[in-house]
Amino acid sequence: MHLSTEAIVCAVLAHGEHGAIVRLLTPADGLRAGYVRGGRSRRLRPVLLAGNVVQAEYRARTEDQLPALTVELVHSRAPLHGEPLPAVAIDWATALAAVALPESQAYPHVHAALDGVLSAVEAAPAARGWAAALVRYELLLLSELGFGLDLSGCIATGTRDDLAFVSPRSGAAVSGGAGAPYAARLLRLPPFLLAGGEAGWGDILDGLALTGHFLARDILADRRGAVLAARERLVERLRRVTA
Amino acid sequence: MASPEIDALTQALARLPGLGPRSARRAVLHLLKKRETALAPLLRALETVNARLVSCHLCGNLDTVDPCAICTDGRRDARLLCVVEEVADLWALDRSRLFPGRFHVLGGRLSALEGVRPEDLTIDALVGRLAAGGIDEVVLAMNATLEGQTTAHYIAERIEAYPVRVTQLAHGLPVGGELDYLDEGTLAQALRARRPLG
């Protein structure tokens, strides 16, 4: 097996005294793990940071072997680690990909979305510029893993207009009229997830509550406390920004 | 061929960081040859440390006394507190003898992938030390990794209510580093942290 591709660093696990097992999200081959000899050396530590883009080369004799991986830095996002919100966002977005995606399955849309979120975090002067992209990334990930929400029409009336809620059980949209009596038990569906465009802080927090519910229930059910703690820290920080 | 006891010693040494089976065999052979000058003192030292080893209840350092030698050192500035991830970091900073204050060991760093949460670290104990008063500055000496920095940001947020100056170690060019060999992330940090000369 020989694979040469550009990829995003998602997880780095120390292995032995000097090596590391690194999981990268590639555009065409999905999440791929590899052993980086000297991965904890002074030279490679700044390269193997979550969120960085690297040129990766995987080599293995057989497909079921953990490949040897060599990496070269293409783009570093380390300067963002010094800022609280971007650092937590990169931590969560990359950890989610590393934990949720099965290995060696192609998810080109998830790769594009993660790259988009990280680029937005880098480019936007404030969190409002990338928080909506983060919600869309989580929604896409749910969909790609088979737990997509059905936002095509109201599950009760069939109408395509006035969709305002999502059922926390079925993941299907509910119209404002049909859902109003049950509003306290339904999740709010922010308009930007249907129509696109700009999103206010209220909508972004509603979006995070929506995706957070289904991520915790369907994707991270067995490791909820551990991984979702990073997300809770992110949401808490975003709430403080908006307060 | 060695006896099972010597083999067991070799295997125990081979499990230590920095030693493999070959270097462990060399170390064992050296200990056996220099029984009086090497083996006996090593044995005594190991027994003493094993009998007295404790974790300092104030800072989390490993020592043979509690509170540890650093916490009880009257020459240290009690108003300065340096927060580190691991005991190894404390020893590295203390080895340099550049930091005149005291320390606080977190016992790790927040990690989404490894499942380390704030309650798994000694952050509450740190907040307790600040609440007790007498500290003017907290130096966050976390590793320059994503996890280290998110931990630093989290701690900064947790302690912002206390009237202390919160600082962080500088990031940038390493001593003896050549620009040509540095990654763009390090260079960007160094550029951001540039300062007037002269």
Coordinates of C-alpha atoms in Angstrom, one line a residue:
Chain A
M1 CA 0.0 0.0 0.0
H2 CA 1.4 3.4 -1.0
L3 CA -0.6 6.5 -0.5
S4 CA 0.5 10.1 -1.0
T5 CA -1.9 12.8 -0.2
E6 CA -2.5 16.1 1.6
A7 CA -4.4 15.6 4.9
I8 CA -5.6 17.3 8.1
V9 CA -4.0 16.1 11.4
C10 CA -6.9 14.9 13.7
A11 CA -5.2 12.9 16.4
V12 CA -1.7 12.2 17.7
L13 CA -1.1 9.4 20.2
A14 CA 2.3 8.9 21.7
H15 CA 3.7 5.5 20.9
G16 CA 6.9 4.3 22.6
E17 CA 9.4 6.9 23.6
H18 CA 9.8 8.7 20.3
G19 CA 7.1 7.6 17.9
A20 CA 3.5 8.5 17.5
I21 CA 0.4 7.0 15.9
V22 CA -1.2 9.7 13.9
R23 CA -4.7 9.8 12.4
L24 CA -5.1 12.1 9.4
L25 CA -8.3 12.9 7.5
T26 CA -7.5 12.6 3.8
P27 CA -9.8 13.9 1.0
A28 CA -10.2 10.6 -0.9
D29 CA -9.3 7.9 1.6
G30 CA -11.0 9.1 4.8
L31 CA -9.5 8.8 8.2
R32 CA -6.1 6.9 8.0
A33 CA -3.8 6.0 10.9
G34 CA -0.1 5.6 10.5
Y35 CA 3.0 5.2 12.6
V36 CA 5.4 8.2 12.5
R37 CA 8.9 7.3 13.5
G38 CA 10.3 10.1 15.6
G39 CA 6.8 11.7 15.8
R40 CA 7.6 13.1 19.2
S41 CA 10.9 14.6 18.1
R42 CA 11.6 18.4 18.2
R43 CA 11.4 18.5 14.5
L44 CA 8.0 16.8 14.1
R45 CA 6.1 18.0 17.2
P46 CA 5.2 21.3 15.7
V47 CA 4.1 19.5 12.5
L48 CA 1.9 16.9 14.2
L49 CA -0.6 19.3 15.8
A50 CA -4.3 18.9 15.4
G51 CA -5.7 21.1 12.6
N52 CA -2.4 21.3 10.7
V53 CA -2.4 20.4 7.0
V54 CA 0.4 18.0 6.0
Q55 CA 1.6 16.2 3.0
A56 CA 1.4 12.6 4.1
E57 CA 3.0 9.4 2.7
Y58 CA 1.7 6.1 3.9
R59 CA 3.6 2.9 3.2
A60 CA 2.7 -0.7 4.2
R61 CA 3.3 -4.1 2.7
T62 CA -0.3 -5.2 3.2
E63 CA -3.6 -3.4 3.7
D64 CA -4.1 -4.7 7.2
Q65 CA -0.8 -3.5 8.5
L66 CA -0.4 -0.2 10.3
P67 CA 1.4 1.8 7.7
A68 CA 4.6 3.8 8.3
L69 CA 3.7 7.4 7.8
T70 CA 6.0 10.3 6.9
V71 CA 4.7 13.9 7.0
E72 CA 5.7 17.3 5.8
L73 CA 4.1 20.5 6.9
V74 CA 1.9 22.2 4.3
H75 CA 0.1 24.7 6.5
S76 CA 0.3 25.3 10.3
R77 CA -2.6 26.4 12.4
A78 CA -0.5 26.6 15.5
P79 CA -0.7 30.4 15.8
L80 CA -4.4 30.0 16.5
H81 CA -3.7 27.9 19.6
G82 CA -3.0 31.1 21.5
E83 CA -6.5 32.3 21.2
P84 CA -9.1 30.7 23.5
L85 CA -12.1 30.2 21.2
P86 CA -10.2 29.1 18.0
A87 CA -8.1 26.7 20.1
V88 CA -11.2 25.0 21.6
A89 CA -13.0 24.9 18.2
I90 CA -10.0 23.3 16.5
D91 CA -9.7 20.8 19.4
W92 CA -13.4 19.8 19.1
A93 CA -13.7 19.7 15.3
T94 CA -10.6 17.5 14.9
A95 CA -11.4 15.3 17.8
L96 CA -15.0 14.7 16.5
A97 CA -13.6 13.6 13.2
A98 CA -11.0 11.3 14.8
V99 CA -13.6 9.7 17.2
A100 CA -16.7 9.5 15.0
L101 CA -15.4 8.5 11.5
P102 CA -14.5 4.9 10.8
E103 CA -11.0 4.4 9.4
S104 CA -10.2 3.9 5.7
Q105 CA -13.7 4.9 4.5
A106 CA -13.8 7.9 2.1
Y107 CA -15.7 10.9 3.4
P108 CA -14.7 13.7 0.9
H109 CA -17.6 16.0 2.1
V110 CA -16.6 15.7 5.7
H111 CA -13.0 16.5 4.8
A112 CA -14.1 19.5 2.8
A113 CA -16.3 20.6 5.6
L114 CA -13.6 20.2 8.3
D115 CA -11.1 22.1 6.1
G116 CA -13.8 24.8 5.6
V117 CA -14.4 25.1 9.4
L118 CA -10.7 25.3 10.2
S119 CA -10.1 27.8 7.4
A120 CA -13.1 29.9 8.6
V121 CA -11.7 29.8 12.2
E122 CA -8.4 31.0 10.8
A123 CA -9.9 33.8 8.6
A124 CA -12.8 35.1 10.6
P125 CA -12.1 38.0 12.9
A126 CA -14.7 36.8 15.4
A127 CA -16.4 33.5 16.4
R128 CA -19.6 34.5 14.7
G129 CA -17.8 34.1 11.4
W130 CA -17.2 30.4 11.9
A131 CA -19.7 29.1 14.5
A132 CA -22.4 28.6 11.9
A133 CA -19.9 26.6 9.7
L134 CA -19.2 24.4 12.8
V135 CA -22.9 23.7 13.2
R136 CA -23.2 22.8 9.5
Y137 CA -20.1 20.5 9.8
E138 CA -21.7 18.6 12.7
L139 CA -24.9 18.3 10.8
L140 CA -23.0 17.0 7.7
L141 CA -21.1 14.5 9.9
L142 CA -24.4 13.2 11.3
S143 CA -25.8 12.8 7.8
E144 CA -22.6 11.1 6.4
L145 CA -22.7 8.6 9.2
G146 CA -26.3 7.6 8.6
F147 CA -27.9 9.7 11.3
G148 CA -29.0 12.7 9.1
L149 CA -31.9 14.8 10.2
D150 CA -34.9 14.9 7.9
L151 CA -35.5 18.5 7.3
S152 CA -37.4 18.1 4.0
G153 CA -40.8 18.7 5.5
C154 CA -43.0 18.6 8.6
I155 CA -43.4 15.1 9.9
A156 CA -46.9 15.8 11.2
T157 CA -48.5 17.9 8.4
G158 CA -46.2 17.3 5.4
T159 CA -45.8 21.0 4.8
R160 CA -42.4 22.3 3.5
D161 CA -43.0 25.8 4.9
D162 CA -42.7 27.2 8.4
L163 CA -40.3 24.5 9.6
A164 CA -39.3 25.6 13.1
F165 CA -38.6 22.5 15.2
V166 CA -37.0 19.1 15.1
S167 CA -38.2 16.1 17.0
P168 CA -35.5 14.9 19.4
R169 CA -36.7 11.3 18.9
S170 CA -37.1 10.9 15.2
G171 CA -34.8 13.7 14.0
A172 CA -37.5 14.9 11.6
A173 CA -38.6 18.5 11.1
V174 CA -41.8 19.9 12.6
S175 CA -43.6 23.0 11.4
G176 CA -44.2 26.0 13.7
G177 CA -47.9 25.4 13.7
A178 CA -47.9 21.7 14.5
G179 CA -45.0 22.0 17.0
A180 CA -46.1 25.0 18.9
P181 CA -48.0 23.0 21.6
Y182 CA -45.0 20.9 22.2
A183 CA -42.3 23.6 21.8
A184 CA -40.8 22.8 25.2
R185 CA -40.1 19.2 24.2
L186 CA -38.9 19.9 20.7
L187 CA -35.5 21.2 19.5
R188 CA -35.5 24.5 17.7
L189 CA -34.6 24.5 14.1
P190 CA -32.6 27.6 13.2
P191 CA -33.6 29.1 9.8
F192 CA -29.9 29.3 8.6
L193 CA -29.8 25.5 8.4
L194 CA -32.6 25.5 5.8
A195 CA -32.1 28.8 4.0
G196 CA -28.4 29.4 4.5
G197 CA -27.1 32.9 4.9
E198 CA -26.1 34.8 8.0
A199 CA -26.9 33.5 11.5
G200 CA -27.4 35.4 14.7
W201 CA -26.0 34.1 18.0
G202 CA -29.4 32.8 19.1
D203 CA -29.7 30.7 16.0
I204 CA -26.1 29.4 16.3
L205 CA -26.7 28.3 19.9
D206 CA -29.9 26.6 18.8
G207 CA -28.1 24.9 16.0
L208 CA -25.4 23.7 18.5
A209 CA -28.1 22.4 20.8
L210 CA -29.7 20.6 17.9
T211 CA -26.6 18.8 16.6
G212 CA -25.3 18.3 20.2
H213 CA -28.4 16.2 21.1
F214 CA -28.0 13.9 18.1
L215 CA -24.2 13.6 18.3
A216 CA -24.5 12.6 22.0
R217 CA -27.3 10.1 21.3
D218 CA -26.2 8.6 18.0
I219 CA -22.5 9.0 17.4
L220 CA -20.8 9.4 20.8
A221 CA -23.2 7.4 22.9
D222 CA -20.5 5.1 24.3
R223 CA -18.0 7.8 25.0
R224 CA -20.2 10.7 25.7
G225 CA -18.6 12.2 28.8
A226 CA -15.1 12.1 27.6
V227 CA -15.3 13.6 24.2
L228 CA -18.3 15.8 24.7
A229 CA -16.6 17.6 27.5
A230 CA -14.5 19.4 24.9
R231 CA -17.7 20.4 23.1
E232 CA -19.3 21.7 26.3
R233 CA -16.2 23.9 26.9
L234 CA -16.6 25.3 23.4
V235 CA -20.4 26.0 23.8
E236 CA -19.8 27.5 27.2
R237 CA -17.2 29.9 25.7
L238 CA -19.5 30.8 22.9
R239 CA -22.3 31.5 25.4
R240 CA -20.0 33.9 27.3
V241 CA -19.2 35.7 24.1
T242 CA -22.8 36.3 23.4
A243 CA -23.8 37.2 27.0
Chain B
M1 CA 23.2 -17.7 30.5
A2 CA 22.0 -15.9 33.6
S3 CA 19.9 -17.2 36.5
P4 CA 16.1 -16.5 36.5
E5 CA 16.7 -13.8 39.2
I6 CA 19.2 -11.9 37.0
D7 CA 17.0 -12.3 34.0
A8 CA 14.1 -10.8 36.1
L9 CA 16.3 -7.9 37.0
T10 CA 17.3 -7.4 33.3
Q11 CA 13.6 -7.5 32.3
A12 CA 12.6 -5.0 35.0
L13 CA 15.3 -2.5 33.9
A14 CA 14.4 -3.0 30.2
R15 CA 11.0 -1.7 31.0
L16 CA 12.4 1.7 32.1
P17 CA 12.2 4.6 29.7
G18 CA 15.3 5.0 27.6
L19 CA 16.5 1.4 28.2
G20 CA 16.0 -1.6 25.9
P21 CA 16.9 -5.2 26.5
R22 CA 20.5 -4.7 25.3
S23 CA 21.2 -1.6 27.4
A24 CA 19.5 -3.3 30.4
R25 CA 21.8 -6.2 30.1
R26 CA 24.8 -3.9 30.1
A27 CA 23.5 -2.1 33.2
V28 CA 22.9 -5.4 35.0
L29 CA 26.4 -6.6 34.2
H30 CA 27.8 -3.4 35.5
L31 CA 25.8 -3.7 38.7
L32 CA 26.9 -7.2 39.2
K33 CA 30.6 -6.5 38.6
K34 CA 30.6 -3.4 40.9
R35 CA 28.5 -4.9 43.6
E36 CA 29.8 -2.8 46.4
T37 CA 30.2 0.5 44.7
A38 CA 27.2 0.4 42.4
L39 CA 24.6 -2.3 43.3
A40 CA 24.5 -1.8 47.1
P41 CA 24.1 2.1 46.9
L42 CA 21.5 1.8 44.2
L43 CA 19.6 -0.8 46.3
R44 CA 19.7 1.4 49.4
A45 CA 18.6 4.5 47.4
L46 CA 15.7 2.6 45.8
E47 CA 14.6 1.2 49.2
T48 CA 14.7 4.6 50.8
V49 CA 12.7 6.3 48.0
N50 CA 10.2 3.4 47.9
A51 CA 9.6 3.7 51.6
R52 CA 9.3 7.4 51.7
L53 CA 7.9 8.4 48.3
V54 CA 4.9 10.7 48.7
S55 CA 3.0 13.2 46.5
C56 CA 3.1 16.7 48.0
H57 CA -0.4 17.6 49.1
L58 CA 0.2 21.3 48.2
C59 CA 1.7 21.2 44.8
G60 CA 1.5 17.5 43.6
N61 CA 5.3 17.2 43.3
L62 CA 6.8 13.8 44.0
D63 CA 9.2 13.8 47.0
T64 CA 10.2 11.9 50.1
V65 CA 8.6 14.6 52.4
D66 CA 5.2 16.2 52.5
P67 CA 5.1 19.2 51.9
C68 CA 7.9 18.8 49.4
A69 CA 11.3 20.5 49.6
I70 CA 10.1 23.2 47.1
C71 CA 7.0 24.1 49.0
T72 CA 8.9 24.4 52.3
D73 CA 11.9 26.3 50.8
G74 CA 11.7 29.7 52.6
R75 CA 13.9 31.3 49.9
R76 CA 11.2 30.8 47.3
D77 CA 8.8 33.6 46.5
A78 CA 5.4 32.3 47.7
R79 CA 3.6 35.1 45.7
L80 CA 4.7 33.5 42.4
L81 CA 3.0 30.3 41.3
C82 CA 3.9 28.3 38.2
V83 CA 1.4 25.8 36.9
V84 CA 2.7 22.8 35.0
E85 CA 1.2 19.7 33.5
E86 CA 3.4 17.0 34.9
V87 CA 6.0 16.5 37.6
A88 CA 8.6 16.1 34.8
D89 CA 7.8 19.7 33.7
L90 CA 8.3 20.9 37.3
W91 CA 11.6 19.2 37.5
A92 CA 12.7 20.6 34.1
L93 CA 11.8 24.2 35.2
D94 CA 13.4 23.7 38.6
R95 CA 16.5 22.3 37.1
S96 CA 17.0 25.6 35.2
R97 CA 16.8 27.5 38.6
L98 CA 15.3 30.4 36.7
F99 CA 12.0 30.3 38.4
P100 CA 12.1 31.6 42.0
G101 CA 8.5 30.8 42.9
R102 CA 6.5 27.7 43.8
F103 CA 4.7 25.2 41.6
H104 CA 1.4 23.5 41.0
V105 CA 1.2 20.2 39.1
L106 CA -2.0 19.6 37.3
G107 CA -1.4 15.9 36.7
G108 CA -2.1 16.1 32.9
R109 CA -3.9 18.3 30.4
L110 CA -7.4 18.5 29.1
S111 CA -7.8 16.1 26.2
A112 CA -11.0 15.3 24.2
L113 CA -9.4 12.2 22.7
E114 CA -7.9 10.7 25.9
G115 CA -11.0 11.7 27.9
V116 CA -9.3 14.0 30.4
R117 CA -11.8 16.4 31.9
P118 CA -11.2 19.3 34.3
E119 CA -12.3 17.2 37.2
D120 CA -9.5 14.7 36.4
L121 CA -6.9 17.4 37.0
T122 CA -6.0 19.3 40.2
I123 CA -7.6 22.5 38.9
D124 CA -9.9 22.8 42.0
A125 CA -6.9 22.5 44.2
L126 CA -5.2 25.3 42.3
V127 CA -8.3 27.5 42.7
G128 CA -8.2 26.7 46.4
R129 CA -4.6 27.9 46.6
L130 CA -5.6 31.1 44.9
A131 CA -8.6 31.5 47.1
A132 CA -6.4 31.2 50.2
G133 CA -4.6 34.3 49.0
G134 CA -0.9 35.4 49.1
I135 CA -0.4 34.8 45.4
D136 CA 0.3 37.7 43.0
E137 CA 1.1 36.0 39.8
V138 CA 0.2 32.7 38.2
V139 CA 2.5 31.5 35.3
L140 CA 0.8 29.0 33.1
A141 CA 3.7 26.8 31.8
M142 CA 1.7 24.4 29.6
N143 CA 3.1 22.6 26.7
A144 CA 2.8 24.5 23.3
T145 CA 0.4 21.8 22.0
L146 CA -3.3 22.3 21.2
E147 CA -4.2 20.4 24.4
G148 CA -1.7 22.3 26.5
Q149 CA -3.0 25.6 25.2
T150 CA -6.7 24.7 25.7
T151 CA -5.9 23.7 29.2
A152 CA -4.1 27.1 29.8
H153 CA -7.2 29.0 28.4
Y154 CA -9.5 27.0 30.6
I155 CA -7.5 27.7 33.7
A156 CA -7.2 31.4 32.9
E157 CA -11.0 31.5 32.6
R158 CA -11.4 29.6 35.9
I159 CA -9.1 31.9 37.9
E160 CA -10.1 35.2 36.3
A161 CA -12.1 36.2 39.3
Y162 CA -9.1 36.3 41.5
P163 CA -6.9 39.4 41.8
V164 CA -3.8 37.7 40.3
R165 CA -1.7 38.5 37.3
V166 CA -1.9 35.5 34.8
T167 CA 1.0 35.1 32.5
Q168 CA 2.1 32.4 30.0
L169 CA 5.5 31.2 28.8
A170 CA 6.6 32.8 25.5
H171 CA 6.4 30.8 22.3
G172 CA 8.8 31.3 19.4
L173 CA 12.4 30.8 18.4
P174 CA 14.3 28.2 20.4
V175 CA 17.8 29.1 21.5
G176 CA 20.2 28.1 18.7
G177 CA 17.3 27.7 16.3
E178 CA 17.9 28.6 12.6
L179 CA 15.0 30.3 10.8
D180 CA 15.6 28.1 7.7
Y181 CA 14.7 24.9 9.7
L182 CA 11.7 26.2 11.6
D183 CA 8.1 25.4 10.8
E184 CA 5.8 28.2 9.8
G185 CA 3.8 27.8 13.0
T186 CA 6.8 28.5 15.2
L187 CA 7.9 31.4 13.0
A188 CA 4.4 32.9 13.1
Q189 CA 4.4 32.7 16.9
A190 CA 7.9 34.3 17.0
L191 CA 6.8 37.1 14.7
R192 CA 3.7 37.8 16.8
A193 CA 5.8 37.9 20.0
R194 CA 8.5 40.2 18.5
R195 CA 9.6 43.1 20.6
P196 CA 11.6 46.3 20.2
L197 CA 15.3 45.9 20.2
G198 CA 17.6 48.2 22.2

